[in-house]
Amino acid sequence: MRLNLPHRPQEALVRFFAGRRRMAVGDVVVGHHNSNHILPLGQPLAYLLGMGSGRMRAKFRVPFETVEVVPRIWRESDVLHVVSGWMDDVPCCLRDFGDWSLHAYVPGRSLSEKTGREPVGEERIAELAGFFARLADVPADALPARPANWPESGDSQGFLHRLADYTEHQVHRRNRPRFGGLFDALEIPPGMVDRFVRSRPQLTRRPFTLLHTDVHRANVILTPTENGERLLVLDWELSLYGDPLHDLATHVVRMGYSESERKLAIECWAEAMKQAGHAPLTVGLDRDLDTYEGFERVQSVFPDVMRAALALPDEPDTKAFVTAAGQVRRALHRAWEWLNPESKPVDEATAVGALREWHAVDSAAGPVAETDSVRSGGRRSRDGNGWCPDADRPRGIRLTAGREPDPLTGRPMSTEAMEPLESLERHVC
């Protein structure tokens, strides 16, 4: 049941009550790209949305100002609107307010909580393969519009070049004003992503599909059912349209599979695609997956180095620098295996020294202005608890509300102006 109101006043009230509701006390789930406040909808908001009960929980989702490391071509809400029509295991976006959004909450535990870095298991690996096959069922003409110069379906080489170009220009060069000295001190070779791509054989042409691009353990939720558990995949904001082997490669790399489970995941993926009628997507798998896995390792150097640096607290001790240096060196070692396996990246002492120098210069520069480059570069953590792909455990937090915005004008409301809405809230409750 909903209020019988015209669309604009109805949506204004939804935004008003959603904005008030997200200021309540609840759990917070934090990841790389968003902070998700988990709360019951409350009866007024549930009533406006046509939900049955205000006790239903939802995610009040706010994006971070963080390091942008992969291309974003769509709004998450637009992707979910399409995908929910083809897949029944996708959490829906209830409302997109532009600078934040409201999503249905999926109860359960993430795979990272359930397994840590332990084996995932054959049954779950097969279920994930089935997810990718269902993803390929979503027709291209149902997806939101792509950028005008996006590679056409089948142009796998063009797609890889598009990803490499983004890494070089939007991740590496865009962040050089702040991190260039650190990159150089760590002896990261210039143009390394382009050099890697040029060193690989030409990719086989494959049809394009919808890609999630971020299926790792923290984004996989195990929700209880009558017969056991069900697997759902969250966080669709990095979805792309492109070569499905890119999606498989990012998955097997970021899941941290053992070598035996990695091989099993690839075999299950290929079998699931063939059984679903998508055999053309598996053409060239044996040769081309290697290229995409290598690309994932090489392009990850820049975000991993920046995140390690930004995660340093304001006054780091030696242990903090050593920890950050370990993160940096692991990223470099993974890339060097593909770039130049006969050489080794910088040692720990050099990495620690580079981070110390960067931190001193960055701290002396003072607060960073609110610009596009800040949104690209992120901010340094004050407590050392920086970005982590597995930072998905709820944390209790109390948020303080300010004066409410007028639901029609967006301007702060006076106490008198809020009284009718508070009366409506009491009435609906």
Short mmCIF file of C-alpha atoms in Angstrom, two decimals:
data_model
loop_
_atom_site.label_atom_id
_atom_site.label_comp_id
_atom_site.label_asym_id
_atom_site.label_seq_id
_atom_site.Cartn_x
_atom_site.Cartn_y
_atom_site.Cartn_z
CA MET A 1 0.00 0.00 0.00
CA ARG A 2 1.26 3.49 -0.86
CA LEU A 3 0.12 7.05 -0.44
CA ASN A 4 -1.93 8.17 -3.41
CA LEU A 5 0.30 11.11 -4.31
CA PRO A 6 1.69 12.48 -7.58
CA HIS A 7 5.11 11.11 -8.47
CA ARG A 8 7.28 14.11 -7.52
CA PRO A 9 5.84 14.67 -4.02
CA GLN A 10 5.91 10.91 -3.44
CA GLU A 11 9.59 10.67 -4.37
CA ALA A 12 10.40 13.79 -2.35
CA LEU A 13 8.90 12.17 0.72
CA VAL A 14 10.81 8.95 0.04
CA ARG A 15 14.07 10.89 -0.06
CA PHE A 16 13.18 12.83 3.07
CA PHE A 17 12.38 9.79 5.19
CA ALA A 18 15.26 7.78 3.72
CA GLY A 19 17.62 10.64 4.55
CA ARG A 20 16.34 10.77 8.12
CA ARG A 21 16.43 7.02 8.51
CA ARG A 22 20.08 6.63 7.51
CA MET A 23 21.07 8.83 10.45
CA ALA A 24 19.82 6.24 12.96
CA VAL A 25 21.97 3.82 14.93
CA GLY A 26 22.86 0.66 13.01
CA ASP A 27 25.59 -1.55 11.60
CA VAL A 28 28.05 -0.30 9.01
CA VAL A 29 29.62 -2.53 6.36
CA VAL A 30 32.71 -0.95 4.81
CA GLY A 31 34.41 -1.94 1.55
CA HIS A 32 36.71 -0.38 -1.05
CA HIS A 33 34.09 1.81 -2.70
CA ASN A 34 31.13 2.30 -0.35
CA SER A 35 29.98 2.54 3.22
CA ASN A 36 26.73 0.63 3.76
CA HIS A 37 24.57 1.54 6.76
CA ILE A 38 22.32 -1.46 7.58
CA LEU A 39 19.00 -0.44 9.14
CA PRO A 40 15.32 -1.35 9.23
CA LEU A 41 13.38 0.82 6.80
CA GLY A 42 11.05 2.15 9.46
CA GLN A 43 7.30 2.24 8.92
CA PRO A 44 6.99 5.62 7.15
CA LEU A 45 9.59 4.74 4.52
CA ALA A 46 8.29 1.20 4.12
CA TYR A 47 4.78 2.61 3.65
CA LEU A 48 5.97 5.03 0.96
CA LEU A 49 7.87 2.25 -0.85
CA GLY A 50 4.93 -0.13 -0.70
CA MET A 51 6.81 -2.58 1.55
CA GLY A 52 4.97 -4.78 3.98
CA SER A 53 6.86 -3.98 7.15
CA GLY A 54 9.12 -1.27 8.51
CA ARG A 55 11.18 -4.03 10.12
CA MET A 56 12.60 -4.98 6.71
CA ARG A 57 16.29 -4.08 6.65
CA ALA A 58 17.96 -2.12 3.86
CA LYS A 59 21.42 -0.81 2.92
CA PHE A 60 21.82 2.96 2.94
CA ARG A 61 24.78 3.08 0.54
CA VAL A 62 27.19 6.04 0.39
CA PRO A 63 30.19 6.01 -2.00
CA PHE A 64 33.65 6.89 -0.74
CA GLU A 65 36.02 9.46 -2.13
CA THR A 66 38.66 6.88 -2.98
CA VAL A 67 41.18 5.71 -5.51
CA GLU A 68 39.48 5.18 -8.87
CA VAL A 69 41.31 2.27 -10.48
CA VAL A 70 38.91 0.79 -13.05
CA PRO A 71 36.61 2.40 -15.61
CA ARG A 72 33.02 3.02 -14.56
CA ILE A 73 30.60 3.29 -17.45
CA TRP A 74 27.24 2.92 -15.68
CA ARG A 75 25.44 3.77 -12.47
CA GLU A 76 24.99 0.71 -10.29
CA SER A 77 21.25 1.31 -10.01
CA ASP A 78 20.86 1.22 -13.80
CA VAL A 79 22.73 -2.09 -14.01
CA LEU A 80 20.68 -3.64 -11.20
CA HIS A 81 17.45 -2.49 -12.82
CA VAL A 82 18.36 -4.49 -15.94
CA VAL A 83 19.95 -7.50 -14.29
CA SER A 84 17.11 -8.03 -11.81
CA GLY A 85 14.84 -8.72 -14.76
CA TRP A 86 17.04 -11.64 -15.86
CA MET A 87 18.47 -13.00 -12.62
CA ASP A 88 16.54 -13.71 -9.45
CA ASP A 89 19.58 -13.68 -7.18
CA VAL A 90 20.42 -9.98 -7.48
CA PRO A 91 19.66 -7.51 -4.67
CA CYS A 92 17.52 -4.67 -6.00
CA CYS A 93 18.19 -0.96 -5.73
CA LEU A 94 15.13 0.59 -4.08
CA ARG A 95 16.08 4.18 -4.87
CA ASP A 96 19.07 6.06 -6.34
CA PHE A 97 19.35 9.57 -4.93
CA GLY A 98 22.43 10.52 -6.95
CA ASP A 99 25.02 10.96 -4.21
CA TRP A 100 23.79 7.90 -2.28
CA SER A 101 21.33 5.07 -2.76
CA LEU A 102 19.00 2.69 -0.96
CA HIS A 103 19.28 -1.06 -1.58
CA ALA A 104 17.52 -4.18 -0.39
CA TYR A 105 19.53 -5.94 2.29
CA VAL A 106 20.59 -9.56 1.80
CA PRO A 107 20.97 -11.42 5.10
CA GLY A 108 23.84 -13.83 5.48
CA ARG A 109 27.61 -13.94 5.77
CA SER A 110 30.20 -13.10 3.18
CA LEU A 111 32.40 -15.85 1.81
CA SER A 112 35.41 -14.03 3.28
CA GLU A 113 33.87 -14.34 6.75
CA LYS A 114 32.85 -17.93 6.18
CA THR A 115 36.09 -19.26 4.72
CA GLY A 116 38.78 -16.63 5.20
CA ARG A 117 41.52 -17.76 2.82
CA GLU A 118 40.61 -21.42 3.20
CA PRO A 119 39.40 -23.54 0.24
CA VAL A 120 36.04 -22.46 -1.19
CA GLY A 121 34.87 -25.97 -2.09
CA GLU A 122 33.73 -27.60 -5.30
CA GLU A 123 30.02 -26.96 -4.77
CA ARG A 124 30.44 -23.21 -4.29
CA ILE A 125 32.89 -22.96 -7.17
CA ALA A 126 30.34 -24.65 -9.43
CA GLU A 127 27.64 -22.26 -8.19
CA LEU A 128 29.86 -19.26 -8.99
CA ALA A 129 30.44 -20.66 -12.48
CA GLY A 130 26.67 -20.83 -12.90
CA PHE A 131 26.45 -17.17 -11.88
CA PHE A 132 28.81 -16.17 -14.70
CA ALA A 133 26.77 -18.24 -17.18
CA ARG A 134 23.55 -16.50 -16.12
CA LEU A 135 25.34 -13.18 -16.46
CA ALA A 136 26.01 -14.06 -20.10
CA ASP A 137 22.27 -14.58 -20.60
CA VAL A 138 21.57 -10.86 -20.14
CA PRO A 139 21.15 -9.48 -23.70
CA ALA A 140 23.39 -6.63 -24.77
CA ASP A 141 20.49 -4.55 -26.06
CA ALA A 142 18.89 -4.60 -22.59
CA LEU A 143 21.96 -3.00 -20.97
CA PRO A 144 22.37 0.74 -20.40
CA ALA A 145 24.05 2.67 -23.21
CA ARG A 146 27.83 2.30 -23.47
CA PRO A 147 30.21 5.21 -24.11
CA ALA A 148 30.28 6.18 -27.78
CA ASN A 149 33.82 4.89 -28.35
CA TRP A 150 33.44 1.62 -26.42
CA PRO A 151 34.84 -1.42 -28.32
CA GLU A 152 32.31 -3.43 -30.31
CA SER A 153 31.41 -6.98 -29.33
CA GLY A 154 34.14 -9.39 -30.45
CA ASP A 155 36.94 -6.81 -30.36
CA SER A 156 38.75 -8.46 -27.46
CA GLN A 157 42.05 -6.79 -28.32
CA GLY A 158 40.39 -3.38 -28.40
CA PHE A 159 38.78 -4.09 -25.03
CA LEU A 160 42.13 -4.99 -23.45
CA HIS A 161 43.70 -1.85 -24.93
CA ARG A 162 40.82 0.19 -23.49
CA LEU A 163 41.51 -1.21 -20.01
CA ALA A 164 45.26 -0.61 -20.39
CA ASP A 165 44.70 2.96 -21.59
CA TYR A 166 42.51 3.67 -18.57
CA THR A 167 45.20 2.35 -16.22
CA GLU A 168 47.91 4.45 -17.82
CA HIS A 169 46.01 7.74 -18.12
CA GLN A 170 43.38 7.69 -15.38
CA VAL A 171 45.22 5.73 -12.69
CA HIS A 172 48.95 6.22 -13.29
CA ARG A 173 49.31 9.64 -14.92
CA ARG A 174 46.37 11.24 -13.14
CA ASN A 175 47.89 10.34 -9.79
CA ARG A 176 51.51 11.21 -10.59
CA PRO A 177 51.30 14.71 -9.07
CA ARG A 178 50.80 13.11 -5.68
CA PHE A 179 52.37 9.66 -6.04
CA GLY A 180 54.92 10.02 -8.86
CA GLY A 181 57.86 10.28 -6.49
CA LEU A 182 56.76 7.11 -4.74
CA PHE A 183 56.32 5.23 -8.03
CA ASP A 184 59.81 6.28 -9.13
CA ALA A 185 61.43 5.41 -5.79
CA LEU A 186 59.90 1.93 -6.03
CA GLU A 187 61.43 1.63 -9.52
CA ILE A 188 58.09 1.01 -11.21
CA PRO A 189 59.01 1.15 -14.90
CA PRO A 190 57.26 3.79 -17.02
CA GLY A 191 54.71 2.47 -19.49
CA MET A 192 54.77 -0.98 -17.89
CA VAL A 193 51.10 -1.75 -18.59
CA ASP A 194 51.44 -0.89 -22.27
CA ARG A 195 54.67 -2.88 -22.44
CA PHE A 196 52.94 -5.91 -20.96
CA VAL A 197 50.03 -5.72 -23.42
CA ARG A 198 52.38 -5.37 -26.41
CA SER A 199 54.37 -8.41 -25.24
CA ARG A 200 51.32 -10.69 -25.38
CA PRO A 201 49.92 -12.50 -28.43
CA GLN A 202 46.84 -11.09 -30.17
CA LEU A 203 43.65 -12.05 -28.36
CA THR A 204 41.02 -14.27 -29.96
CA ARG A 205 37.79 -12.54 -30.95
CA ARG A 206 34.99 -13.43 -28.50
CA PRO A 207 31.44 -12.12 -28.12
CA PHE A 208 31.05 -9.54 -25.33
CA THR A 209 28.76 -9.97 -22.34
CA LEU A 210 27.82 -8.10 -19.19
CA LEU A 211 30.74 -8.35 -16.73
CA HIS A 212 30.63 -7.90 -12.96
CA THR A 213 34.48 -7.53 -12.73
CA ASP A 214 34.65 -7.70 -8.92
CA VAL A 215 33.56 -11.18 -7.81
CA HIS A 216 35.75 -11.81 -4.77
CA ARG A 217 35.05 -13.37 -1.39
CA ALA A 218 33.80 -10.20 0.30
CA ASN A 219 31.25 -9.62 -2.48
CA VAL A 220 29.83 -13.15 -2.32
CA ILE A 221 27.08 -13.58 0.28
CA LEU A 222 25.90 -16.93 1.62
CA THR A 223 22.30 -16.47 2.66
CA PRO A 224 20.39 -19.21 4.51
CA THR A 225 17.55 -21.11 2.82
CA GLU A 226 15.28 -23.99 3.82
CA ASN A 227 17.63 -26.44 2.09
CA GLY A 228 20.93 -24.98 3.21
CA GLU A 229 22.36 -21.79 1.77
CA ARG A 230 22.20 -19.71 -1.37
CA LEU A 231 25.00 -17.75 -3.00
CA LEU A 232 24.45 -14.14 -4.10
CA VAL A 233 26.87 -11.61 -5.59
CA LEU A 234 26.82 -7.98 -4.41
CA ASP A 235 28.36 -4.67 -5.49
CA TRP A 236 27.71 -4.09 -9.19
CA GLU A 237 29.11 -0.56 -9.50
CA LEU A 238 32.16 -1.72 -11.51
CA SER A 239 30.16 -3.65 -14.12
CA LEU A 240 31.34 -3.43 -17.73
CA TYR A 241 30.45 -4.74 -21.15
CA GLY A 242 33.33 -6.70 -22.61
CA ASP A 243 35.32 -9.90 -23.00
CA PRO A 244 34.05 -12.49 -20.48
CA LEU A 245 37.58 -13.82 -19.93
CA HIS A 246 38.40 -10.54 -18.19
CA ASP A 247 35.65 -11.29 -15.65
CA LEU A 248 36.95 -14.83 -15.12
CA ALA A 249 40.54 -13.60 -14.72
CA THR A 250 39.72 -10.93 -12.12
CA HIS A 251 37.66 -13.53 -10.28
CA VAL A 252 40.34 -16.24 -10.05
CA VAL A 253 42.99 -13.67 -9.08
CA ARG A 254 40.99 -11.83 -6.42
CA MET A 255 39.48 -14.95 -4.88
CA GLY A 256 42.93 -16.12 -3.81
CA TYR A 257 42.25 -19.68 -4.95
CA SER A 258 44.81 -22.40 -4.45
CA GLU A 259 46.23 -23.68 -7.73
CA SER A 260 43.95 -26.73 -7.66
CA GLU A 261 40.83 -24.64 -7.00
CA ARG A 262 41.89 -22.12 -9.64
CA LYS A 263 42.00 -24.91 -12.24
CA LEU A 264 38.65 -26.23 -11.01
CA ALA A 265 37.08 -22.75 -11.23
CA ILE A 266 38.23 -22.37 -14.84
CA GLU A 267 36.95 -25.84 -15.78
CA CYS A 268 33.58 -25.19 -14.09
CA TRP A 269 33.29 -21.81 -15.82
CA ALA A 270 33.90 -23.33 -19.25
CA GLU A 271 31.47 -26.18 -18.62
CA ALA A 272 28.77 -23.85 -17.29
CA MET A 273 29.11 -21.60 -20.35
CA LYS A 274 28.81 -24.55 -22.74
CA GLN A 275 25.80 -25.99 -20.94
CA ALA A 276 24.10 -22.58 -21.04
CA GLY A 277 24.61 -22.34 -24.82
CA HIS A 278 27.52 -19.88 -24.63
CA ALA A 279 30.30 -22.06 -26.08
CA PRO A 280 31.64 -19.19 -28.28
CA LEU A 281 32.65 -17.39 -25.08
CA THR A 282 35.16 -20.16 -24.30
CA VAL A 283 37.06 -19.92 -27.58
CA GLY A 284 40.76 -19.20 -26.95
CA LEU A 285 40.36 -19.78 -23.20
CA ASP A 286 43.58 -21.77 -22.75
CA ARG A 287 45.76 -19.04 -24.27
CA ASP A 288 43.95 -15.76 -23.57
CA LEU A 289 43.05 -16.22 -19.91
CA ASP A 290 46.77 -16.10 -19.15
CA THR A 291 46.96 -12.61 -20.68
CA TYR A 292 44.04 -11.29 -18.65
CA GLU A 293 45.41 -12.76 -15.41
CA GLY A 294 48.77 -11.13 -16.10
CA PHE A 295 47.07 -7.82 -16.85
CA GLU A 296 45.20 -7.98 -13.54
CA ARG A 297 48.50 -8.48 -11.67
CA VAL A 298 50.30 -5.69 -13.54
CA GLN A 299 47.58 -3.04 -13.40
CA SER A 300 47.06 -3.73 -9.69
CA VAL A 301 50.49 -2.27 -8.87
CA PHE A 302 49.27 1.33 -8.96
CA PRO A 303 46.15 0.95 -6.79
CA ASP A 304 47.91 -1.38 -4.36
CA VAL A 305 50.81 1.03 -3.88
CA MET A 306 48.52 4.06 -3.46
CA ARG A 307 46.23 2.25 -1.05
CA ALA A 308 49.16 1.10 1.08
CA ALA A 309 50.45 4.67 1.26
CA LEU A 310 47.03 6.18 1.97
CA ALA A 311 46.39 3.65 4.72
CA LEU A 312 49.32 5.00 6.75
CA PRO A 313 48.18 6.95 9.83
CA ASP A 314 49.14 10.56 10.41
CA GLU A 315 52.05 9.55 12.64
CA PRO A 316 53.13 6.07 11.55
CA ASP A 317 55.65 4.08 13.52
CA THR A 318 58.21 1.68 12.07
CA LYS A 319 55.75 -1.21 12.21
CA ALA A 320 53.23 0.73 10.09
CA PHE A 321 55.87 1.45 7.43
CA VAL A 322 57.06 -2.18 7.40
CA THR A 323 53.46 -3.40 7.02
CA ALA A 324 52.82 -1.00 4.15
CA ALA A 325 56.12 -1.98 2.54
CA GLY A 326 55.07 -5.63 2.70
CA GLN A 327 51.84 -4.82 0.87
CA VAL A 328 53.75 -2.85 -1.76
CA ARG A 329 56.35 -5.56 -2.31
CA ARG A 330 53.71 -8.28 -2.69
CA ALA A 331 52.06 -6.23 -5.43
CA LEU A 332 55.40 -5.64 -7.14
CA HIS A 333 56.41 -9.32 -6.95
CA ARG A 334 53.10 -10.39 -8.54
CA ALA A 335 53.63 -7.94 -11.40
CA TRP A 336 57.34 -8.71 -11.88
CA GLU A 337 56.48 -12.38 -12.53
CA TRP A 338 54.79 -11.15 -15.73
CA LEU A 339 57.01 -8.20 -16.62
CA ASN A 340 60.49 -9.51 -15.97
CA PRO A 341 60.65 -12.81 -14.07
CA GLU A 342 64.45 -12.79 -14.13
CA SER A 343 64.65 -9.63 -12.00
CA LYS A 344 63.38 -8.72 -8.54
CA PRO A 345 61.60 -5.58 -7.31
CA VAL A 346 63.02 -3.32 -4.60
CA ASP A 347 63.89 -4.81 -1.22
CA GLU A 348 62.10 -4.05 2.04
CA ALA A 349 64.52 -1.32 3.14
CA THR A 350 64.07 0.55 -0.15
CA ALA A 351 60.27 0.21 0.03
CA VAL A 352 60.21 1.49 3.64
CA GLY A 353 62.45 4.41 2.71
CA ALA A 354 60.25 5.30 -0.27
CA LEU A 355 57.12 5.26 1.87
CA ARG A 356 58.78 7.36 4.59
CA GLU A 357 59.82 9.97 2.04
CA TRP A 358 56.38 10.02 0.41
CA HIS A 359 54.62 10.34 3.76
CA ALA A 360 56.85 13.23 4.86
CA VAL A 361 56.28 15.15 1.63
CA ASP A 362 52.55 14.41 1.54
CA SER A 363 52.07 15.44 5.17
CA ALA A 364 54.02 18.66 4.66
CA ALA A 365 51.75 19.57 1.76
CA GLY A 366 48.85 19.97 4.21
CA PRO A 367 45.16 19.26 3.59
CA VAL A 368 44.31 18.31 0.03
CA ALA A 369 41.84 20.55 -1.78
CA GLU A 370 38.44 19.25 -2.84
CA THR A 371 39.13 18.57 -6.52
CA ASP A 372 38.65 15.78 -8.98
CA SER A 373 42.19 14.66 -8.29
CA VAL A 374 41.34 14.23 -4.62
CA ARG A 375 38.41 12.03 -5.49
CA SER A 376 40.80 10.09 -7.68
CA GLY A 377 43.59 9.94 -5.15
CA GLY A 378 41.66 9.38 -1.96
CA ARG A 379 42.70 10.48 1.50
CA ARG A 380 45.17 9.08 3.96
CA SER A 381 43.67 7.14 6.84
CA ARG A 382 44.00 8.72 10.28
CA ASP A 383 43.96 5.42 12.16
CA GLY A 384 45.83 3.17 9.77
CA ASN A 385 42.70 1.15 8.97
CA GLY A 386 42.80 1.72 5.25
CA TRP A 387 41.08 0.07 2.34
CA CYS A 388 40.73 -3.69 2.41
CA PRO A 389 38.70 -5.83 0.01
CA ASP A 390 37.65 -8.04 2.91
CA ALA A 391 36.61 -5.20 5.25
CA ASP A 392 33.03 -6.37 5.34
CA ARG A 393 32.26 -7.10 8.98
CA PRO A 394 29.47 -4.94 10.44
CA ARG A 395 30.57 -2.33 12.94
CA GLY A 396 28.13 -0.58 15.27
CA ILE A 397 28.20 3.16 14.75
CA ARG A 398 26.12 6.14 15.80
CA LEU A 399 25.64 8.92 13.28
CA THR A 400 24.55 12.42 14.23
CA ALA A 401 21.77 14.01 12.22
CA GLY A 402 21.72 17.69 11.36
CA ARG A 403 18.77 19.79 10.25
CA GLU A 404 16.65 17.93 7.73
CA PRO A 405 16.51 19.14 4.10
CA ASP A 406 13.19 20.18 2.67
CA PRO A 407 12.06 17.21 0.51
CA LEU A 408 11.12 19.52 -2.38
CA THR A 409 13.78 22.26 -2.29
CA GLY A 410 16.71 20.45 -0.64
CA ARG A 411 17.31 23.44 1.69
CA PRO A 412 17.51 22.98 5.48
CA MET A 413 14.07 23.04 7.09
CA SER A 414 12.99 25.09 10.05
CA THR A 415 11.52 23.39 13.09
CA GLU A 416 8.06 24.65 12.11
CA ALA A 417 8.37 23.28 8.58
CA MET A 418 9.27 19.83 9.90
CA GLU A 419 6.24 19.53 12.15
CA PRO A 420 3.76 18.32 9.44
CA LEU A 421 6.20 15.64 8.29
CA GLU A 422 6.83 14.47 11.85
CA SER A 423 3.07 14.30 12.30
CA LEU A 424 2.84 12.12 9.18
CA GLU A 425 5.60 9.90 10.55
CA ARG A 426 3.73 9.42 13.83
CA HIS A 427 0.50 8.70 11.94
CA VAL A 428 2.06 6.07 9.66
CA CYS A 429 3.81 4.40 12.58
#
